[in-house]
Amino acid sequence: TLVGHEPDNQVRESWFAPYATISGDECLGYATARARALEGAAMLFVKDAKELKFVRWNRAEEEALDIDRSAANGRSDYDIFPEEQANFFVAKDRAVLEGGRMVEIPEEAIQTAHRGLRYLHTIKVPVLGADGTPKYLVGISEDITERKLAQEELARAREQEVEIGFKIQQTLLLDQPPRDVRGVRVAALTIPSQRIDGDFYDFFKHRDECLDVIVGDVMGKGIPAALLGAATKSHFLQALSRLISLASPGTLPEPKDIVTMAHSEVARQLI
């Protein structure tokens, strides 16, 4: 449960509870036992509180960083990681020790020898000695690199979807107002609440004194709404063209007839 994607506070507190109730030396043994129990499951380390040097390092930590645990013991973050990363780790360690309570770090970057840059979700807790001062710092980390990359890929895909929908709206749904209608100045503006929607408008100049305007307000947002708007607009254009061809010379179809025919076709395809 501890190494699940989103361990809750109760799980964290129950796992770390023994550290708050046993002595520093007992804690070291307890941490070692937990580290062995978690071999291959989570990265676990123990540092001494005074110099922040590693005193325990489990196999998962060893494999993740490609550093043998025997080589890590007795070394500090500055002996293992780039200075900028070491500064970050040490600052968090000091905050845990000075605050005297567990601290959760949702995301921290760590440079590994052969696996490149990895991202960890880390929990750190201070362990007090008999005199009440911190003696050890225990930490457990979960590698969240794959999850983070998947989330970033999903975000890029969503952004690409937004861009496609925006282009659909700009090219298929929104026409330019005519500028040659005598005695009339025509302008149009639509501002989607979420960058994309299916709203559309179009203009049809029949004679110098006659201008039809079609405005569509489509419910919903995103690409589905944009596609629905494009289909609806297409049916309006088809209905208008067909009714004009059937109308008597010099006459234009009534708006109600255009809407009725367009609605009939849309409903036939969607329902």
Short mmCIF file of C-alpha atoms in Angstrom, two decimals:
data_model
loop_
_atom_site.label_atom_id
_atom_site.label_comp_id
_atom_site.label_asym_id
_atom_site.label_seq_id
_atom_site.Cartn_x
_atom_site.Cartn_y
_atom_site.Cartn_z
CA THR A 1 0.00 0.00 0.00
CA LEU A 2 2.83 2.37 0.85
CA VAL A 3 4.17 2.50 -2.67
CA GLY A 4 0.80 2.96 -4.37
CA HIS A 5 0.39 5.99 -6.58
CA GLU A 6 -1.48 8.10 -4.04
CA PRO A 7 -0.95 6.82 -0.47
CA ASP A 8 -3.27 8.63 1.91
CA ASN A 9 -2.28 10.32 5.14
CA GLN A 10 -3.41 7.39 7.27
CA VAL A 11 -1.11 5.02 5.38
CA ARG A 12 1.83 7.41 5.65
CA GLU A 13 1.28 8.01 9.36
CA SER A 14 0.89 4.31 10.17
CA TRP A 15 4.08 3.45 8.30
CA PHE A 16 6.16 6.16 9.96
CA ALA A 17 4.54 5.92 13.41
CA PRO A 18 7.27 3.67 14.93
CA TYR A 19 9.92 6.28 14.20
CA ALA A 20 8.23 8.71 16.56
CA THR A 21 8.02 6.25 19.47
CA ILE A 22 11.37 4.41 19.54
CA SER A 23 14.91 5.50 20.24
CA GLY A 24 17.36 6.52 17.57
CA ASP A 25 19.32 3.25 17.66
CA GLU A 26 16.14 1.19 17.58
CA CYS A 27 14.97 3.33 14.69
CA LEU A 28 18.06 2.47 12.69
CA GLY A 29 17.33 -1.22 13.09
CA TYR A 30 13.67 -0.68 12.26
CA ALA A 31 14.53 1.29 9.15
CA THR A 32 16.92 -1.44 8.08
CA ALA A 33 14.19 -4.07 8.47
CA ARG A 34 11.74 -1.93 6.53
CA ALA A 35 14.31 -1.32 3.83
CA ARG A 36 14.81 -5.06 3.44
CA ALA A 37 11.06 -5.65 3.39
CA LEU A 38 10.70 -3.05 0.65
CA GLU A 39 13.54 -4.35 -1.51
CA GLY A 40 12.68 -3.63 -5.12
CA ALA A 41 9.48 -1.80 -4.21
CA ALA A 42 10.49 1.66 -3.01
CA MET A 43 13.65 3.66 -2.52
CA LEU A 44 14.45 3.96 1.17
CA PHE A 45 17.35 5.73 2.87
CA VAL A 46 18.43 6.80 6.34
CA LYS A 47 20.75 9.73 7.11
CA ASP A 48 22.34 10.80 10.34
CA ALA A 49 20.84 14.10 11.44
CA LYS A 50 24.10 15.83 12.28
CA GLU A 51 26.03 15.63 9.02
CA LEU A 52 23.24 14.30 6.77
CA LYS A 53 25.36 11.41 5.59
CA PHE A 54 23.75 8.18 4.45
CA VAL A 55 23.80 5.29 6.92
CA ARG A 56 21.27 3.00 5.20
CA TRP A 57 20.41 2.59 1.52
CA ASN A 58 18.15 -0.16 0.17
CA ARG A 59 18.39 -2.11 -3.05
CA ALA A 60 15.79 -0.02 -4.88
CA GLU A 61 17.83 3.10 -4.14
CA GLU A 62 20.94 1.26 -5.27
CA GLU A 63 19.39 0.20 -8.57
CA ALA A 64 17.73 3.54 -9.26
CA LEU A 65 20.90 5.58 -8.77
CA ASP A 66 23.34 2.87 -9.90
CA ILE A 67 25.39 3.37 -6.73
CA ASP A 68 26.27 0.43 -4.51
CA ARG A 69 24.89 0.83 -0.99
CA SER A 70 28.32 0.15 0.51
CA ALA A 71 29.71 3.05 -1.49
CA ALA A 72 26.84 5.34 -0.48
CA ASN A 73 27.11 4.80 3.27
CA GLY A 74 29.08 7.58 4.93
CA ARG A 75 28.66 9.93 1.97
CA SER A 76 26.51 13.05 1.70
CA ASP A 77 24.32 14.34 -1.12
CA TYR A 78 27.20 16.58 -2.23
CA ASP A 79 29.35 13.48 -2.79
CA ILE A 80 26.75 11.91 -5.07
CA PHE A 81 24.62 14.52 -6.82
CA PRO A 82 25.22 17.80 -8.70
CA GLU A 83 25.51 20.78 -6.35
CA GLU A 84 22.16 22.32 -7.32
CA GLN A 85 20.30 19.08 -6.60
CA ALA A 86 22.28 18.48 -3.41
CA ASN A 87 21.36 21.96 -2.20
CA PHE A 88 17.69 21.16 -2.75
CA PHE A 89 17.87 17.83 -0.91
CA VAL A 90 19.78 19.27 2.03
CA ALA A 91 17.41 22.24 2.34
CA LYS A 92 14.46 19.82 2.54
CA ASP A 93 16.30 17.66 5.07
CA ARG A 94 17.02 20.67 7.27
CA ALA A 95 13.40 21.77 7.09
CA VAL A 96 12.29 18.30 8.22
CA LEU A 97 14.75 18.21 11.11
CA GLU A 98 14.04 21.78 12.25
CA GLY A 99 10.29 21.34 11.97
CA GLY A 100 10.30 18.00 13.74
CA ARG A 101 7.60 16.52 11.55
CA MET A 102 7.04 14.50 8.39
CA VAL A 103 7.33 16.39 5.12
CA GLU A 104 6.03 15.20 1.77
CA ILE A 105 7.72 16.33 -1.45
CA PRO A 106 5.32 15.68 -4.35
CA GLU A 107 8.05 15.95 -6.98
CA GLU A 108 11.81 16.31 -6.98
CA ALA A 109 14.29 15.82 -9.80
CA ILE A 110 17.32 13.60 -9.38
CA GLN A 111 20.17 12.98 -11.82
CA THR A 112 21.18 9.33 -12.13
CA ALA A 113 24.34 7.87 -13.60
CA HIS A 114 22.81 5.78 -16.38
CA ARG A 115 19.05 6.41 -16.32
CA GLY A 116 19.19 10.15 -16.88
CA LEU A 117 16.96 12.59 -15.03
CA ARG A 118 14.33 10.91 -12.85
CA TYR A 119 11.48 12.37 -10.84
CA LEU A 120 10.65 11.18 -7.34
CA HIS A 121 7.76 11.49 -4.91
CA THR A 122 9.44 11.54 -1.50
CA ILE A 123 8.39 11.45 2.15
CA LYS A 124 10.88 12.35 4.89
CA VAL A 125 10.52 12.08 8.66
CA PRO A 126 12.87 13.01 11.53
CA VAL A 127 13.77 10.48 14.23
CA LEU A 128 14.43 11.89 17.70
CA GLY A 129 16.96 10.57 20.16
CA ALA A 130 16.42 10.08 23.90
CA ASP A 131 17.20 13.75 24.51
CA GLY A 132 14.50 14.87 22.09
CA THR A 133 16.85 16.09 19.37
CA PRO A 134 16.87 14.63 15.85
CA LYS A 135 19.24 11.69 15.46
CA TYR A 136 18.27 10.31 12.06
CA LEU A 137 16.29 11.28 9.01
CA VAL A 138 14.36 8.55 7.22
CA GLY A 139 13.11 8.95 3.67
CA ILE A 140 11.19 6.84 1.19
CA SER A 141 10.85 7.71 -2.49
CA GLU A 142 8.72 6.47 -5.36
CA ASP A 143 9.95 6.91 -8.92
CA ILE A 144 7.16 8.80 -10.72
CA THR A 145 9.10 9.52 -13.92
CA GLU A 146 6.93 7.35 -16.19
CA ARG A 147 3.75 8.76 -14.69
CA LYS A 148 5.01 12.32 -15.10
CA LEU A 149 6.01 11.70 -18.73
CA ALA A 150 2.63 10.11 -19.45
CA GLN A 151 0.85 13.11 -17.96
CA GLU A 152 2.96 15.48 -20.02
CA GLU A 153 2.23 13.46 -23.17
CA LEU A 154 -1.47 13.57 -22.39
CA ALA A 155 -1.27 17.34 -21.88
CA ARG A 156 0.46 17.73 -25.26
CA ALA A 157 -2.20 15.59 -26.92
CA ARG A 158 -4.93 17.72 -25.39
CA GLU A 159 -3.21 20.89 -26.51
CA GLN A 160 -2.95 19.47 -30.03
CA GLU A 161 -6.66 18.66 -29.90
CA VAL A 162 -7.39 22.22 -28.87
CA GLU A 163 -5.29 23.54 -31.74
CA ILE A 164 -7.11 21.31 -34.26
CA GLY A 165 -10.48 22.42 -32.94
CA PHE A 166 -9.42 26.07 -33.08
CA LYS A 167 -8.42 25.69 -36.74
CA ILE A 168 -11.73 23.98 -37.53
CA GLN A 169 -13.62 26.87 -36.02
CA GLN A 170 -11.57 29.55 -37.72
CA THR A 171 -11.62 27.97 -41.19
CA LEU A 172 -15.01 26.24 -41.36
CA LEU A 173 -17.30 28.06 -38.96
CA LEU A 174 -16.49 31.75 -39.13
CA ASP A 175 -16.79 33.62 -42.41
CA GLN A 176 -15.66 37.15 -43.11
CA PRO A 177 -18.43 39.79 -43.07
CA PRO A 178 -19.16 41.37 -46.46
CA ARG A 179 -17.83 44.87 -47.04
CA ASP A 180 -19.79 45.83 -50.14
CA VAL A 181 -23.35 46.02 -48.79
CA ARG A 182 -24.57 49.51 -49.61
CA GLY A 183 -25.50 51.58 -46.57
CA VAL A 184 -24.47 48.88 -44.07
CA ARG A 185 -21.29 48.17 -42.12
CA VAL A 186 -21.10 44.56 -40.97
CA ALA A 187 -18.81 43.18 -38.25
CA ALA A 188 -18.76 39.92 -36.30
CA LEU A 189 -16.89 38.62 -33.26
CA THR A 190 -17.06 35.41 -31.27
CA ILE A 191 -14.95 34.62 -28.18
CA PRO A 192 -15.05 30.97 -27.05
CA SER A 193 -15.02 30.53 -23.28
CA GLN A 194 -12.55 27.62 -23.60
CA ARG A 195 -10.80 28.62 -26.82
CA ILE A 196 -12.92 26.24 -28.93
CA ASP A 197 -16.63 25.83 -29.37
CA GLY A 198 -19.02 25.11 -32.23
CA ASP A 199 -20.60 28.53 -32.66
CA PHE A 200 -20.71 29.75 -36.25
CA TYR A 201 -21.95 32.54 -38.46
CA ASP A 202 -22.20 33.14 -42.17
CA PHE A 203 -23.34 35.91 -44.54
CA PHE A 204 -25.20 35.69 -47.84
CA LYS A 205 -25.55 38.72 -50.03
CA HIS A 206 -28.37 38.17 -52.52
CA ARG A 207 -28.75 41.70 -53.87
CA ASP A 208 -27.37 45.07 -52.94
CA GLU A 209 -30.26 45.57 -50.54
CA CYS A 210 -30.58 41.99 -49.21
CA LEU A 211 -28.23 40.25 -46.77
CA ASP A 212 -28.97 37.01 -44.95
CA VAL A 213 -27.08 36.24 -41.74
CA ILE A 214 -26.96 32.79 -40.17
CA VAL A 215 -25.84 32.53 -36.54
CA GLY A 216 -25.45 29.21 -34.74
CA ASP A 217 -25.03 28.81 -30.99
CA VAL A 218 -23.84 25.24 -30.37
CA MET A 219 -23.99 23.72 -26.90
CA GLY A 220 -20.75 22.14 -25.67
CA LYS A 221 -17.04 22.87 -26.05
CA GLY A 222 -14.03 21.39 -27.77
CA ILE A 223 -13.64 19.44 -30.99
CA PRO A 224 -17.03 17.63 -30.73
CA ALA A 225 -18.83 20.97 -30.60
CA ALA A 226 -16.72 22.33 -33.47
CA LEU A 227 -17.52 19.29 -35.63
CA LEU A 228 -21.22 19.56 -34.81
CA GLY A 229 -21.15 23.25 -35.68
CA ALA A 230 -19.42 22.53 -39.00
CA ALA A 231 -21.98 19.83 -39.89
CA THR A 232 -24.91 22.07 -38.96
CA LYS A 233 -23.57 24.96 -40.96
CA SER A 234 -23.09 22.66 -43.95
CA HIS A 235 -26.73 21.58 -43.76
CA PHE A 236 -27.84 25.21 -43.63
CA LEU A 237 -25.84 25.99 -46.76
CA GLN A 238 -27.25 22.97 -48.55
CA ALA A 239 -30.82 23.88 -47.54
CA LEU A 240 -30.37 27.47 -48.67
CA SER A 241 -28.88 26.43 -52.00
CA ARG A 242 -31.61 23.90 -52.68
CA LEU A 243 -34.47 26.23 -51.77
CA ILE A 244 -33.05 29.03 -53.90
CA SER A 245 -32.90 26.69 -56.87
CA LEU A 246 -36.58 25.79 -56.32
CA ALA A 247 -37.79 29.34 -55.70
CA SER A 248 -39.54 31.44 -58.33
CA PRO A 249 -37.35 33.92 -60.18
CA GLY A 250 -36.78 37.07 -58.15
CA THR A 251 -37.89 35.47 -54.86
CA LEU A 252 -35.95 34.12 -51.90
CA PRO A 253 -36.85 31.27 -49.52
CA GLU A 254 -38.30 32.15 -46.14
CA PRO A 255 -36.00 31.75 -43.12
CA LYS A 256 -38.43 29.28 -41.53
CA ASP A 257 -38.20 27.04 -44.58
CA ILE A 258 -34.39 27.10 -44.49
CA VAL A 259 -34.31 26.24 -40.78
CA THR A 260 -36.91 23.49 -41.19
CA MET A 261 -35.01 21.76 -43.99
CA ALA A 262 -31.63 22.06 -42.23
CA HIS A 263 -33.14 20.78 -38.98
CA SER A 264 -34.68 17.83 -40.74
CA GLU A 265 -31.33 16.74 -42.20
CA VAL A 266 -29.39 17.25 -38.97
CA ALA A 267 -31.97 15.35 -36.94
CA ARG A 268 -32.03 12.53 -39.48
CA GLN A 269 -28.28 12.00 -39.19
CA LEU A 270 -27.87 12.51 -35.45
CA ILE A 271 -30.97 10.95 -33.98
#
